[in-house]
Every structure is written in C-alpha cells, then in structure tokens.
Short mmCIF file of C-alpha atoms and ligand atoms in Angstrom, two decimals:
data_model
loop_
_atom_site.label_atom_id
_atom_site.label_comp_id
_atom_site.label_asym_id
_atom_site.label_seq_id
_atom_site.Cartn_x
_atom_site.Cartn_y
_atom_site.Cartn_z
CA UNK D 248 -0.05 0.15 -0.02
CA UNK D 249 1.39 3.38 -0.90
CA UNK D 250 1.54 5.88 2.05
CA UNK D 251 -0.15 9.26 1.87
CA UNK D 252 0.26 12.18 4.29
CA UNK D 253 -2.57 14.57 4.47
CA UNK D 254 -1.82 17.80 6.42
CA UNK D 255 -4.93 19.46 7.84
CA UNK D 256 -8.22 17.91 9.17
CA UNK D 257 -10.40 20.41 7.48
CA UNK D 258 -12.76 19.81 4.59
CA UNK D 259 -9.79 20.00 2.21
CA UNK D 260 -7.84 17.14 4.13
CA UNK D 261 -10.88 15.21 5.05
CA UNK D 262 -12.30 14.88 1.56
CA UNK D 263 -8.79 13.84 0.02
CA UNK D 264 -8.21 11.25 2.74
CA UNK D 265 -11.76 9.90 2.46
CA UNK D 266 -11.51 9.66 -1.32
CA UNK D 267 -7.98 7.97 -1.48
CA UNK D 268 -8.73 5.75 1.61
CA UNK D 269 -11.42 4.00 -0.41
CA UNK D 270 -8.91 3.36 -3.25
CA UNK D 271 -6.81 1.45 -0.67
CA UNK D 272 -4.05 3.99 0.13
CA UNK D 273 -2.77 4.16 3.51
CA UNK D 274 -3.38 7.56 4.87
CA UNK D 275 -1.92 9.63 7.88
CA UNK D 276 -3.96 12.80 8.58
CA UNK D 277 -2.09 15.53 10.81
CA UNK D 278 -3.62 18.37 12.32
CA UNK D 279 -1.80 20.88 14.79
CA UNK D 280 -5.11 21.52 16.57
CA UNK D 281 -6.66 19.42 19.10
CA UNK D 282 -9.78 18.84 17.00
CA UNK D 283 -10.81 17.90 13.45
CA UNK D 284 -12.78 20.03 10.73
CA UNK D 285 -10.44 23.02 10.89
CA UNK D 286 -12.21 26.27 10.76
CA UNK D 287 -15.49 24.64 10.32
CA UNK D 288 -15.32 22.87 13.81
CA UNK D 289 -18.56 22.83 15.59
CA UNK D 290 -19.05 21.84 19.29
CA UNK D 291 -21.83 22.05 21.96
CA UNK D 292 -21.52 24.79 24.11
CA UNK D 293 -21.08 23.41 27.79
CA UNK D 294 -23.50 26.02 29.34
CA UNK D 295 -26.32 26.28 26.78
CA UNK D 296 -26.00 23.17 24.89
CA UNK D 297 -26.12 25.03 21.64
CA UNK D 298 -24.19 23.80 18.72
CA UNK D 299 -21.56 26.52 18.17
CA UNK D 300 -19.34 27.30 15.08
CA UNK D 301 -16.20 27.90 17.00
CA UNK D 302 -14.38 29.97 14.26
CA UNK D 303 -17.35 31.98 13.09
CA UNK D 304 -20.84 31.34 11.68
CA UNK D 305 -20.81 28.64 8.76
CA UNK D 306 -23.58 28.36 6.31
CA UNK D 307 -23.53 25.73 3.76
CA UNK D 308 -24.80 26.72 0.32
CA UNK D 309 -24.01 25.55 -3.22
CA UNK D 310 -25.32 25.14 -6.82
CA UNK D 311 -23.05 22.36 -7.51
CA UNK D 312 -25.30 19.20 -7.66
CA UNK D 313 -21.99 16.89 -7.31
CA UNK D 314 -20.99 18.64 -3.85
CA UNK D 315 -24.50 18.75 -2.61
CA UNK D 316 -25.00 15.04 -3.08
CA UNK D 317 -21.49 14.32 -1.82
CA UNK D 318 -22.01 16.12 1.74
CA UNK D 319 -25.47 14.65 2.18
CA UNK D 320 -23.84 11.25 2.57
CA UNK D 321 -22.49 12.23 5.76
CA UNK D 322 -25.27 14.00 7.30
CA UNK D 323 -28.80 15.15 6.99
CA UNK D 324 -29.01 18.79 6.02
CA UNK D 325 -31.75 20.60 7.69
CA UNK D 326 -33.68 23.55 6.27
CA UNK D 327 -31.76 26.86 6.86
CA UNK D 328 -31.97 30.35 4.95
CA UNK D 329 -29.50 33.00 5.92
CA UNK D 330 -31.57 36.09 6.23
CA UNK D 331 -29.09 38.88 7.51
CA UNK D 332 -30.21 41.96 9.25
CA UNK D 333 -28.28 45.25 9.36
CA UNK D 334 -28.27 48.07 11.77
CA UNK D 335 -27.41 51.63 10.81
CA UNK D 336 -28.01 54.67 12.74
CA UNK D 337 -30.31 52.75 15.20
CA UNK D 338 -32.60 51.24 12.40
CA UNK D 339 -32.80 47.66 11.41
CA UNK D 340 -32.54 46.93 7.48
CA UNK D 341 -32.59 43.69 5.37
CA UNK D 342 -29.54 42.57 3.71
CA UNK D 343 -28.43 42.02 1.03
CA UNK D 344 -30.13 45.10 -0.49
CA UNK D 345 -33.35 44.30 -1.72
CA UNK D 346 -36.78 46.14 -2.26
CA UNK D 347 -37.36 46.09 1.36
CA UNK D 348 -34.10 47.72 2.12
CA UNK D 349 -34.56 50.35 -0.48
CA UNK D 350 -38.15 51.02 0.45
CA UNK D 351 -37.32 51.14 4.20
CA UNK D 352 -34.12 53.30 3.61
CA UNK D 353 -35.55 55.99 1.25
CA UNK D 354 -39.15 55.89 2.91
CA UNK D 355 -40.84 54.67 -0.46
CA UNK D 356 -43.28 52.14 -1.66
CA UNK D 357 -41.59 51.28 -4.97
CA UNK D 358 -42.54 48.19 -6.99
CA UNK D 359 -39.50 46.30 -8.63
CA UNK D 360 -39.46 48.29 -12.03
CA UNK D 361 -39.61 51.68 -10.12
CA UNK D 362 -36.84 50.37 -7.65
CA UNK D 363 -34.79 49.43 -10.40
CA UNK D 364 -35.25 52.79 -12.16
CA UNK D 365 -34.65 54.61 -8.90
CA UNK D 366 -31.23 52.56 -8.13
CA UNK D 367 -30.16 53.43 -11.94
CA UNK D 368 -30.75 57.14 -10.99
CA UNK D 369 -28.82 57.12 -8.00
CA UNK D 370 -25.69 55.06 -9.03
CA UNK D 371 -22.94 57.00 -10.47
CA UNK D 372 -23.26 56.18 -14.14
CA UNK D 373 -19.82 57.88 -14.81
CA UNK D 374 -18.06 54.94 -13.25
CA UNK D 375 -18.16 52.65 -16.31
CA UNK D 376 -15.63 49.84 -15.39
CA UNK D 377 -15.31 49.79 -11.40
CA UNK D 378 -12.12 48.66 -10.15
CA UNK D 379 -12.23 49.20 -6.46
CA UNK D 380 -14.83 48.26 -3.83
CA UNK D 381 -15.84 51.95 -3.41
CA UNK D 382 -16.37 52.38 -7.14
CA UNK D 383 -18.45 49.23 -7.50
CA UNK D 384 -20.81 50.31 -4.57
CA UNK D 385 -20.97 53.94 -5.91
CA UNK D 386 -21.94 52.56 -9.37
CA UNK D 387 -24.50 50.26 -8.27
CA UNK D 388 -25.98 51.63 -5.14
CA UNK D 389 -25.13 55.12 -5.18
CA UNK D 390 -23.60 57.28 -2.28
CA UNK D 391 -26.17 56.98 0.47
CA UNK D 392 -26.51 53.23 0.49
CA UNK D 393 -22.89 52.94 0.00
CA UNK D 394 -22.25 55.04 3.20
CA UNK D 395 -24.85 53.38 5.49
CA UNK D 396 -24.16 49.54 4.67
CA UNK D 397 -20.88 49.37 3.10
CA UNK D 398 -18.21 52.17 4.05
CA UNK D 399 -18.00 51.89 7.75
CA UNK D 400 -18.55 47.95 7.87
CA UNK D 401 -15.90 47.33 5.16
CA UNK D 402 -13.33 49.74 7.00
CA UNK D 403 -14.03 47.72 10.04
CA UNK D 404 -13.71 44.37 8.28
CA UNK D 405 -10.51 45.11 6.27
CA UNK D 406 -8.90 47.88 8.18
CA UNK D 407 -8.58 50.01 5.07
CA UNK D 408 -10.74 52.31 3.11
CA UNK D 409 -13.02 50.76 0.46
CA UNK D 410 -11.00 52.77 -2.20
CA UNK D 411 -8.06 50.42 -1.57
CA UNK D 412 -10.06 47.20 -1.98
CA UNK D 413 -10.87 45.38 -5.03
CA UNK D 414 -14.32 45.56 -6.58
CA UNK D 415 -14.51 41.67 -6.38
CA UNK D 416 -15.24 41.68 -2.59
CA UNK D 417 -18.46 43.47 -3.02
CA UNK D 418 -19.41 41.45 -6.00
CA UNK D 419 -20.06 38.64 -3.69
CA UNK D 420 -23.34 40.34 -2.59
CA UNK D 421 -26.27 40.72 -4.95
CA UNK D 422 -28.75 43.71 -5.19
CA UNK D 423 -32.37 42.62 -5.65
CA UNK D 424 -35.31 44.36 -6.87
CA UNK D 425 -37.90 42.15 -5.07
CA UNK D 426 -38.45 40.93 -1.47
CA UNK D 427 -36.26 37.97 -1.63
CA UNK D 428 -33.88 38.24 1.42
CA UNK D 429 -31.91 35.21 1.14
CA UNK D 430 -28.20 36.14 1.84
CA UNK D 431 -27.32 33.76 -1.11
CA UNK D 432 -28.20 32.99 -4.40
CA UNK D 433 -27.10 29.44 -4.62
CA UNK D 434 -29.58 26.68 -5.52
CA UNK D 435 -29.27 24.48 -2.22
CA UNK D 436 -28.73 25.85 1.34
CA UNK D 437 -28.89 24.16 4.74
CA UNK D 438 -27.24 23.15 8.18
CA UNK D 439 -25.92 19.87 8.84
CA UNK D 440 -28.11 18.28 11.61
CA UNK D 441 -25.22 17.16 13.84
CA UNK D 442 -22.83 19.96 12.69
CA UNK D 443 -19.72 20.15 10.60
CA UNK D 444 -17.40 18.36 12.88
CA UNK D 445 -19.83 15.28 12.69
CA UNK D 446 -19.34 15.33 8.86
CA UNK D 447 -15.55 15.28 8.95
CA UNK D 448 -15.56 12.46 11.59
CA UNK D 449 -17.56 10.32 9.32
CA UNK D 450 -15.18 11.10 6.43
CA UNK D 451 -12.24 10.30 8.39
CA UNK D 452 -13.73 7.03 9.85
CA UNK D 453 -12.10 4.55 7.62
CA UNK D 454 -9.83 1.61 8.32
CA UNK D 455 -7.11 3.08 6.00
CA UNK D 456 -7.02 6.31 7.74
CA UNK D 457 -5.05 7.14 10.94
CA UNK D 458 -5.71 10.51 12.49
CA UNK D 459 -2.83 12.50 14.48
CA UNK D 460 -4.23 15.43 16.12
CA UNK D 461 -1.88 17.91 18.15
CA UNK D 462 0.71 16.89 15.55
CA UNK D 463 2.38 19.61 13.40
CA UNK D 464 3.54 18.17 10.24
CA UNK D 465 7.19 19.26 9.59
CA UNK D 466 9.26 19.17 6.34
CA UNK D 467 11.41 16.24 7.54
CA UNK D 468 8.39 14.01 7.97
CA UNK D 469 7.62 14.28 4.26
CA UNK D 470 10.39 11.66 3.45
CA UNK D 471 8.37 8.85 4.81
CA UNK D 472 5.59 9.42 2.34
CA UNK D 473 4.93 8.70 -1.38
CA UNK D 474 2.84 11.81 -1.61
CA UNK D 475 1.88 14.77 0.69
CA UNK D 476 -1.37 16.75 0.37
CA UNK D 477 -0.79 19.97 2.30
CA UNK D 478 -3.72 22.34 3.46
CA UNK D 479 -1.63 24.45 5.90
CA UNK D 480 -0.42 27.99 4.93
CA UNK D 481 1.84 28.05 1.93
CA UNK D 482 4.22 30.52 3.23
CA UNK D 483 4.76 28.43 6.56
CA UNK D 484 5.78 25.46 4.63
CA UNK D 485 8.85 27.36 3.18
CA UNK D 486 9.45 29.17 6.60
CA UNK D 487 8.12 32.54 5.44
CA UNK D 488 11.13 33.13 3.37
CA UNK D 489 9.34 35.50 1.00
CA UNK D 490 7.67 37.14 3.95
CA UNK D 491 4.40 36.53 5.72
CA UNK D 492 1.28 36.41 3.48
CA UNK D 493 -1.15 39.13 5.08
CA UNK D 494 -4.52 37.73 6.69
CA UNK D 495 -7.11 39.53 8.85
CA UNK D 496 -8.18 37.64 11.91
CA UNK D 497 -11.09 37.68 14.12
CA UNK D 498 -11.80 37.90 17.88
CA UNK D 499 -14.95 36.38 18.96
CA UNK D 500 -16.08 37.73 22.31
CA UNK D 501 -18.98 35.36 23.67
CA UNK D 502 -21.78 36.40 26.00
CA UNK D 503 -24.56 34.00 27.37
CA UNK D 504 -28.02 35.18 27.97
CA UNK D 505 -31.35 33.71 28.68
CA UNK D 506 -34.14 33.42 25.90
CA UNK D 507 -33.78 34.97 22.76
CA UNK D 508 -31.14 37.61 22.16
CA UNK D 509 -31.44 39.14 18.78
CA UNK D 510 -34.22 37.04 17.12
CA UNK D 511 -31.88 36.14 14.32
CA UNK D 512 -28.72 34.19 13.56
CA UNK D 513 -26.82 37.24 12.03
CA UNK D 514 -27.04 40.87 12.61
CA UNK D 515 -24.48 43.27 11.04
CA UNK D 516 -23.66 46.46 12.56
CA UNK D 517 -22.73 48.92 9.73
CA UNK D 518 -21.83 52.19 11.82
CA UNK D 519 -18.01 52.57 11.88
CA UNK D 520 -18.12 53.75 15.63
CA UNK D 521 -19.74 50.41 16.74
CA UNK D 522 -16.29 48.41 17.12
CA UNK D 523 -17.68 45.08 16.21
CA UNK D 524 -18.82 43.97 12.76
CA UNK D 525 -21.75 41.50 13.45
CA UNK D 526 -23.36 39.53 16.22
CA UNK D 527 -24.12 35.84 15.60
CA UNK D 528 -26.61 34.05 17.67
CA UNK D 529 -25.75 30.42 17.15
CA UNK D 530 -28.96 28.64 18.22
CA UNK D 531 -30.68 30.28 15.31
CA UNK D 532 -28.53 28.19 13.14
CA UNK D 533 -30.27 25.10 14.45
CA UNK D 534 -33.80 26.23 14.39
CA UNK D 535 -35.09 22.63 14.80
CA UNK D 536 -33.69 22.73 18.25
CA UNK D 537 -34.88 24.34 21.36
CA UNK D 538 -32.70 25.88 24.08
CA UNK D 539 -33.67 28.00 27.14
CA UNK D 540 -30.07 29.66 27.04
CA UNK D 541 -28.34 31.44 24.29
CA UNK D 542 -24.91 32.17 23.40
CA UNK D 543 -23.81 35.11 21.15
CA UNK D 544 -20.46 35.96 19.67
CA UNK D 545 -19.42 39.66 18.81
CA UNK D 546 -16.93 39.58 15.98
CA UNK D 547 -13.98 42.05 16.06
CA UNK D 548 -11.70 42.18 12.90
CA UNK D 549 -8.05 43.06 12.84
CA UNK D 550 -4.68 42.35 11.17
CA UNK D 551 -3.50 38.89 11.67
CA UNK D 552 -0.37 38.62 14.03
CA UNK D 553 2.04 35.74 14.14
CA UNK D 554 0.25 33.91 16.76
CA UNK D 555 -3.36 34.64 15.77
CA UNK D 556 -5.65 32.27 13.50
CA UNK D 557 -5.41 33.46 9.85
CA UNK D 558 -9.05 33.99 8.40
CA UNK D 559 -9.34 36.40 5.44
CA UNK D 560 -6.52 36.46 2.83
CA UNK D 561 -5.82 40.05 2.09
CA UNK D 562 -4.68 39.46 -1.56
CA UNK D 563 -3.84 43.01 -2.56
CA UNK D 564 -0.90 43.59 -5.05
CA UNK D 565 1.75 43.14 -2.55
CA UNK D 566 0.46 39.72 -1.16
CA UNK D 567 -0.13 38.49 -4.76
CA UNK D 568 3.47 39.09 -5.79
CA UNK D 569 4.58 37.33 -2.61
CA UNK D 570 2.08 34.46 -3.48
CA UNK D 571 3.72 34.31 -7.01
CA UNK D 572 7.11 33.72 -5.44
CA UNK D 573 5.67 31.14 -3.22
CA UNK D 574 4.24 29.37 -6.07
CA UNK D 575 7.44 29.26 -7.84
CA UNK D 576 8.95 27.71 -4.86
CA UNK D 577 6.25 25.13 -4.62
CA UNK D 578 6.85 23.97 -8.32
CA UNK D 579 10.29 22.86 -6.86
CA UNK D 580 8.66 20.39 -4.46
CA UNK D 581 8.49 16.72 -5.12
CA UNK D 582 5.25 14.52 -4.63
CA UNK D 583 3.48 17.45 -3.11
CA UNK D 584 0.25 19.08 -3.77
CA UNK D 585 -1.05 22.32 -2.02
CA UNK D 586 -4.77 22.56 -1.40
CA UNK D 587 -7.41 24.41 0.32
CA UNK D 588 -7.78 28.07 1.45
CA UNK D 589 -4.31 28.30 3.38
CA UNK D 590 -2.31 26.15 0.93
CA UNK D 591 -3.62 28.31 -1.94
CA UNK D 592 -4.14 31.60 -0.12
CA UNK D 593 -7.61 32.05 -1.38
CA UNK D 594 -10.99 32.94 0.31
CA UNK D 595 -12.96 29.60 -0.46
CA UNK D 596 -16.54 28.83 0.64
CA UNK D 597 -17.07 25.35 1.87
CA UNK D 598 -18.64 24.02 -1.34
CA UNK D 599 -15.72 25.36 -3.18
CA UNK D 600 -13.27 23.75 -1.01
CA UNK D 601 -15.02 20.26 -1.14
CA UNK D 602 -15.45 20.54 -5.01
CA UNK D 603 -11.74 21.28 -5.29
CA UNK D 604 -10.77 18.52 -2.89
CA UNK D 605 -12.61 16.17 -5.09
CA UNK D 606 -10.98 17.24 -8.20
CA UNK D 607 -7.59 17.02 -6.52
CA UNK D 608 -8.22 13.19 -5.33
CA UNK D 609 -9.56 12.42 -8.90
CA UNK D 610 -6.50 14.09 -10.57
CA UNK D 611 -4.16 12.10 -8.41
CA UNK D 612 -5.79 8.84 -9.14
CA UNK D 613 -5.80 9.77 -12.77
CA UNK D 614 -2.07 10.38 -12.61
CA UNK D 615 -1.17 7.05 -10.70
CA UNK D 616 -2.99 5.32 -13.52
CA UNK D 617 -1.43 7.20 -16.51
CA UNK D 618 1.96 7.72 -14.88
CA UNK D 619 1.94 11.47 -15.41
CA UNK D 620 3.13 13.99 -12.88
CA UNK D 621 0.91 15.17 -10.16
CA UNK D 622 1.13 19.13 -10.25
CA UNK D 623 1.74 21.10 -6.95
CA UNK D 624 -1.68 22.82 -7.60
CA UNK D 625 -4.71 21.65 -9.52
CA UNK D 626 -5.96 25.49 -9.77
CA UNK D 627 -3.87 28.44 -10.17
CA UNK D 628 -3.91 30.32 -6.63
CA UNK D 629 -3.49 33.65 -8.52
CA UNK D 630 -6.95 33.38 -10.35
P1 FAD I 121 -8.98 24.83 7.22
O1 FAD I 121 -10.35 24.54 7.70
O2 FAD I 121 -8.32 26.01 7.49
O3 FAD I 121 -8.18 23.58 7.60
C1 FAD I 121 -6.65 23.52 7.57
C2 FAD I 121 -6.31 22.73 8.73
O4 FAD I 121 -4.77 22.59 8.58
C3 FAD I 121 -6.46 23.65 10.17
O5 FAD I 121 -7.15 22.71 11.09
C4 FAD I 121 -4.96 23.79 10.58
O6 FAD I 121 -4.77 23.51 12.02
C5 FAD I 121 -4.23 22.59 10.08
N1 FAD I 121 -2.75 22.79 9.57
C6 FAD I 121 -2.19 23.82 8.99
N2 FAD I 121 -0.83 23.70 9.09
C7 FAD I 121 -0.54 22.47 9.57
C8 FAD I 121 0.48 21.68 9.73
N3 FAD I 121 1.89 22.15 9.44
N4 FAD I 121 0.56 20.51 10.47
C9 FAD I 121 -0.72 19.87 10.92
N5 FAD I 121 -1.82 20.84 10.55
C10 FAD I 121 -1.76 21.91 10.11
N6 FAD I 121 -17.71 28.90 4.05
C11 FAD I 121 -19.06 28.74 3.50
O7 FAD I 121 -19.23 28.02 2.63
N7 FAD I 121 -20.05 29.36 4.35
C12 FAD I 121 -19.72 30.20 5.32
O8 FAD I 121 -20.75 30.62 5.86
C13 FAD I 121 -18.52 30.57 5.51
N8 FAD I 121 -18.34 31.35 6.66
C14 FAD I 121 -16.97 31.66 6.91
C15 FAD I 121 -16.68 32.51 8.00
C16 FAD I 121 -15.48 32.90 8.33
C17 FAD I 121 -15.20 33.79 9.52
C18 FAD I 121 -14.30 32.29 7.52
C19 FAD I 121 -12.94 32.92 7.67
C20 FAD I 121 -14.55 31.38 6.53
C21 FAD I 121 -15.93 30.97 6.37
N9 FAD I 121 -16.08 30.23 5.39
C22 FAD I 121 -17.45 29.81 5.02
C23 FAD I 121 -15.03 29.27 4.62
C24 FAD I 121 -14.61 27.91 5.28
O9 FAD I 121 -14.25 28.38 6.73
C25 FAD I 121 -13.51 27.35 4.33
O10 FAD I 121 -14.21 26.95 3.28
C26 FAD I 121 -12.81 26.02 4.87
O11 FAD I 121 -12.38 26.06 6.41
C27 FAD I 121 -11.67 25.62 4.31
O12 FAD I 121 -11.22 24.33 4.58
P2 FAD I 121 -9.75 23.90 4.67
O13 FAD I 121 -9.61 22.52 4.78
O14 FAD I 121 -9.16 24.32 3.27
O15 FAD I 121 -9.03 24.86 5.45
N1 UDP I 122 -20.13 43.98 3.59
C1 UDP I 122 -20.52 45.25 3.99
N2 UDP I 122 -21.58 45.33 4.81
C2 UDP I 122 -22.26 44.31 5.20
C3 UDP I 122 -21.93 43.03 4.82
C4 UDP I 122 -20.77 42.91 3.97
O1 UDP I 122 -19.81 46.24 3.82
O2 UDP I 122 -23.17 44.42 5.95
C5 UDP I 122 -18.85 43.86 2.89
C6 UDP I 122 -17.71 43.34 3.49
O3 UDP I 122 -16.59 44.19 2.87
C7 UDP I 122 -17.36 42.06 3.25
C8 UDP I 122 -18.03 41.91 1.70
O4 UDP I 122 -19.15 42.92 1.68
O5 UDP I 122 -16.26 41.48 3.30
C9 UDP I 122 -18.63 40.54 1.50
O6 UDP I 122 -19.46 40.24 2.36
P1 UDP I 122 -19.71 38.74 2.90
O7 UDP I 122 -20.90 38.70 3.59
O8 UDP I 122 -19.50 37.66 1.73
O9 UDP I 122 -18.63 38.55 3.83
P2 UDP I 122 -17.96 37.43 4.76
O10 UDP I 122 -19.12 36.38 4.70
O11 UDP I 122 -16.55 37.11 3.90
O12 UDP I 122 -17.76 38.07 6.16
#
C-alpha cells in the first residue's frame, strides 16, 4: 500500500483522505489543533448546549449538484436560509440590499420596476468599469446606501478604506429588486443536523486512515510518504522566506443570556463607531432545536499577527506578488500538492473547498494510473 500524508483535518484534508482511503491508500492525517474540521469545527456549548461554530458562522450553500449530493452522504441537511439583518443609525434593515431595504431606507413604496429605475438614477453612471470596492458600490447602489451599509462595515472588516480594496469583494453580494432576502443566490442551502465536525468525523472514519491530532507536520516528515497533500499555510511550509502573507483575523467575544438575544442568526452593525462588525446567535443556526439559554458572539476584525488564526487572505498587489514567489518555490517540491484556503491563499467557501478537494483526489488517481506528473496545484492560486 502506498503511504499518503494529508496535512490538515479541515474539509480539504478530510475529503482527500476519504477518497484515497476508499482506493486502498494508507493515509496519515495530521492536524496541529486538538480537533478535526479545521475552521468549520462545531461543538456544543457546555453551558447552553447550543451547537456553536467555533471559528465563526458557517452556512452551507452551493449550486453544485455533485458537492450537494456528496456532503449529504455524511449527514442530513436541515432547512436553513441565511436572512441577514443590518443595523445603521439605530434602524434595522434587510441585507443583501433588496426591495425592502430600498423602500425602508428611502421611505418609499416602490415596486420592482420603479426601484430598478430609482437605483439606476442614484448610481454613479460615470463609473463605467469599477475597479475598487468603493467604485463598485457607488456605481450600483449610490452614495447614500454605500455610506450606510458598506463604508463603515468594510473599513472595520478590512482595516482599510474601500477605495483600496478590489471590486471583487463587493461582487459577492447581490442587489435585488424584489423582497427576496436570502443572503445567498445558491440553489441549495442548509445546516448539517449534527454539525460540520460530525461530517468530517464520518469522512475520516475508515480503516485506512490514521488521525494524528496535536501534531504539526514538519518538512522532515515528508520523506516517509509517497505523496503529501498540504492544506496548511503555503508561506509557513517555506518558512516565510518571502515574508508572511497578510491575513485578517477575528476575535469572537462570547456572551451568554437567557431566551432569545436578537431573534436572528446574524445581525450586522454597519456604523463605524460600533467596534464589532456583526453579532451571531448560534442557536438560530439550528432552528429545529430548542434551548432556554443562548450564546452570542460579537465579531471584531483586525490584522492577523504571528500567533493569531488566519481568516481572510488580504490578496492585494503586494500579497499577490509574494504569492507568485511561493508558487515558484512550490513548483520545486516533489510529490506534494498544495490545497485548500491556506495552501492556495484564497477565500474559499466550503462548497468550493469540497469541490476542489474532490478534483484533487480524482486528478491524483488519474496520474497514478497514467504515470503522469501530479502537479503542486490543480487550480492557479492567482486566479
Ligand atoms: P481549514 O479549515 O483552515 O483547515 C486547515 C487545517 O490545517 C487547520 O485545522 C490547521 O490547524 C491545519 N494545519 C495547518 N498547518 C498544519 C501543519 N503544518 N501540520 C498540521 N496541521 C496543520 N464557507 C461557507 O461555505 N459558508 C460560510 O458561511 C463560511 N463562513 C466563513 C466564515 C469565516 C469567518 C471564515 C474565515 C470562513 C468561512 N467560510 C465559509 C469558509 C470555510 O471556513 C472554508 O471553506 C474552510 O474552512 C476551508 O477548509 P480547509 O480545509 O481548506 O482549511
Ligand atoms: N459588507 C459590508 N457590509 C455588510 C456586509 C458585507 O460592507 O453589512 C462587505 C464586507 O467588505 C465584506 C463583503 O461585503 O467583506 C462581502 O460580504 P460577505 O458577507 O460575503 O462577507 P464574509 O462572509 O466574507 O464576512
């Protein structure tokens, strides 16, 4: 049996380990943390018994049929739609911007056609090819909505002015001219009944997989294996020799209360003078359960220092040129593939992570059959 090392027990590592274990490879999965599931880890709060998403709220959504069928082998997905509320200047609105948001904000009763015409009239039509976050916002929602919902929140989230950020960050959010307040436009959405860690536990439950928690995988361990799949930070593997890739980290400050704290899973705070970006109340992620107590998390964003957990890759020009150098270094590695959000330094939703991990496993098995070279990346991390 060929020996494979999988570094990281998040979705990237777990999917690859599961797929190769089925094909009779002997797999060692390593994670430096004391638990599985990486940043998607869930566990019950000791005090309230609420299922908590330890590294921040995770809502599963996808339009990818294959991924949706794949994850549902490991747990039942319960109905859940993310309907975000946003507070600005002491009033509550619906996000993403939809007909209710527009009518509430401007004190109107527009129908969809009127709203669309109105939004076109307040958007800055002189911006024909928006490059920055700010330009994208001014073009499509105009100055007032931009300043209310995006300017303060984004400055807190990214620690810089929206004119320094790429338009692509805002393109993640739709603007709708109907009352659809579903945060996502994906075909499928839901919450795993027993949490994400349960899914990963089931993926790793195979006679050919040995799990090593609290174990950091170091360079000198690679020689024992026929191939290494690495979902840790790419810069760490090369000992940060081209500098540290910049990330934002988050501090979650928990509070426990009785009853229902905010009546919704996620409420965003868009004013810049409120120091946190959002509050998540995790019992609302499991609406099929009942709990007397509740646990909420206020989310504070800041630059990720050496000892912090990296969350959002910054990916501005400086980081992209560093990344390019790390990609060149990676191409000198033998029998090694870099995967996942840290291995490729990209923001990846769970469904993209899982889809890419399935592609990596498939490509590896094809290369094994054909004798072709398994590349260090199956997607271009610069894309
Ligand atoms: P990770 O989950 O980070 O796993 C990598 C693992 O590798 C970690 O456990 C780490 O400890 C381990 N590791 C690293 N280096 C080593 C080493 N040398 N040795 C041993 N172990 C090592 N996606 C959604 O679809 N919906 C959401 O609502 C959503 N919300 C999010 C909210 C936040 C705040 C963030 C930051 C992300 C969110 N995501 C969401 C994205 C989701 O978290 C990722 O898709 C997912 O975590 C990626 O999995 P991964 O396995 O690539 O990485
Ligand atoms: N954003 C904002 N106000 C909000 C919500 C989002 O300005 O109330 C911006 C923010 O810059 C964020 C981006 O839109 O990074 C994308 O939003 P998304 O909800 O996808 O952010 P994430 O899930 O990554 O926190």
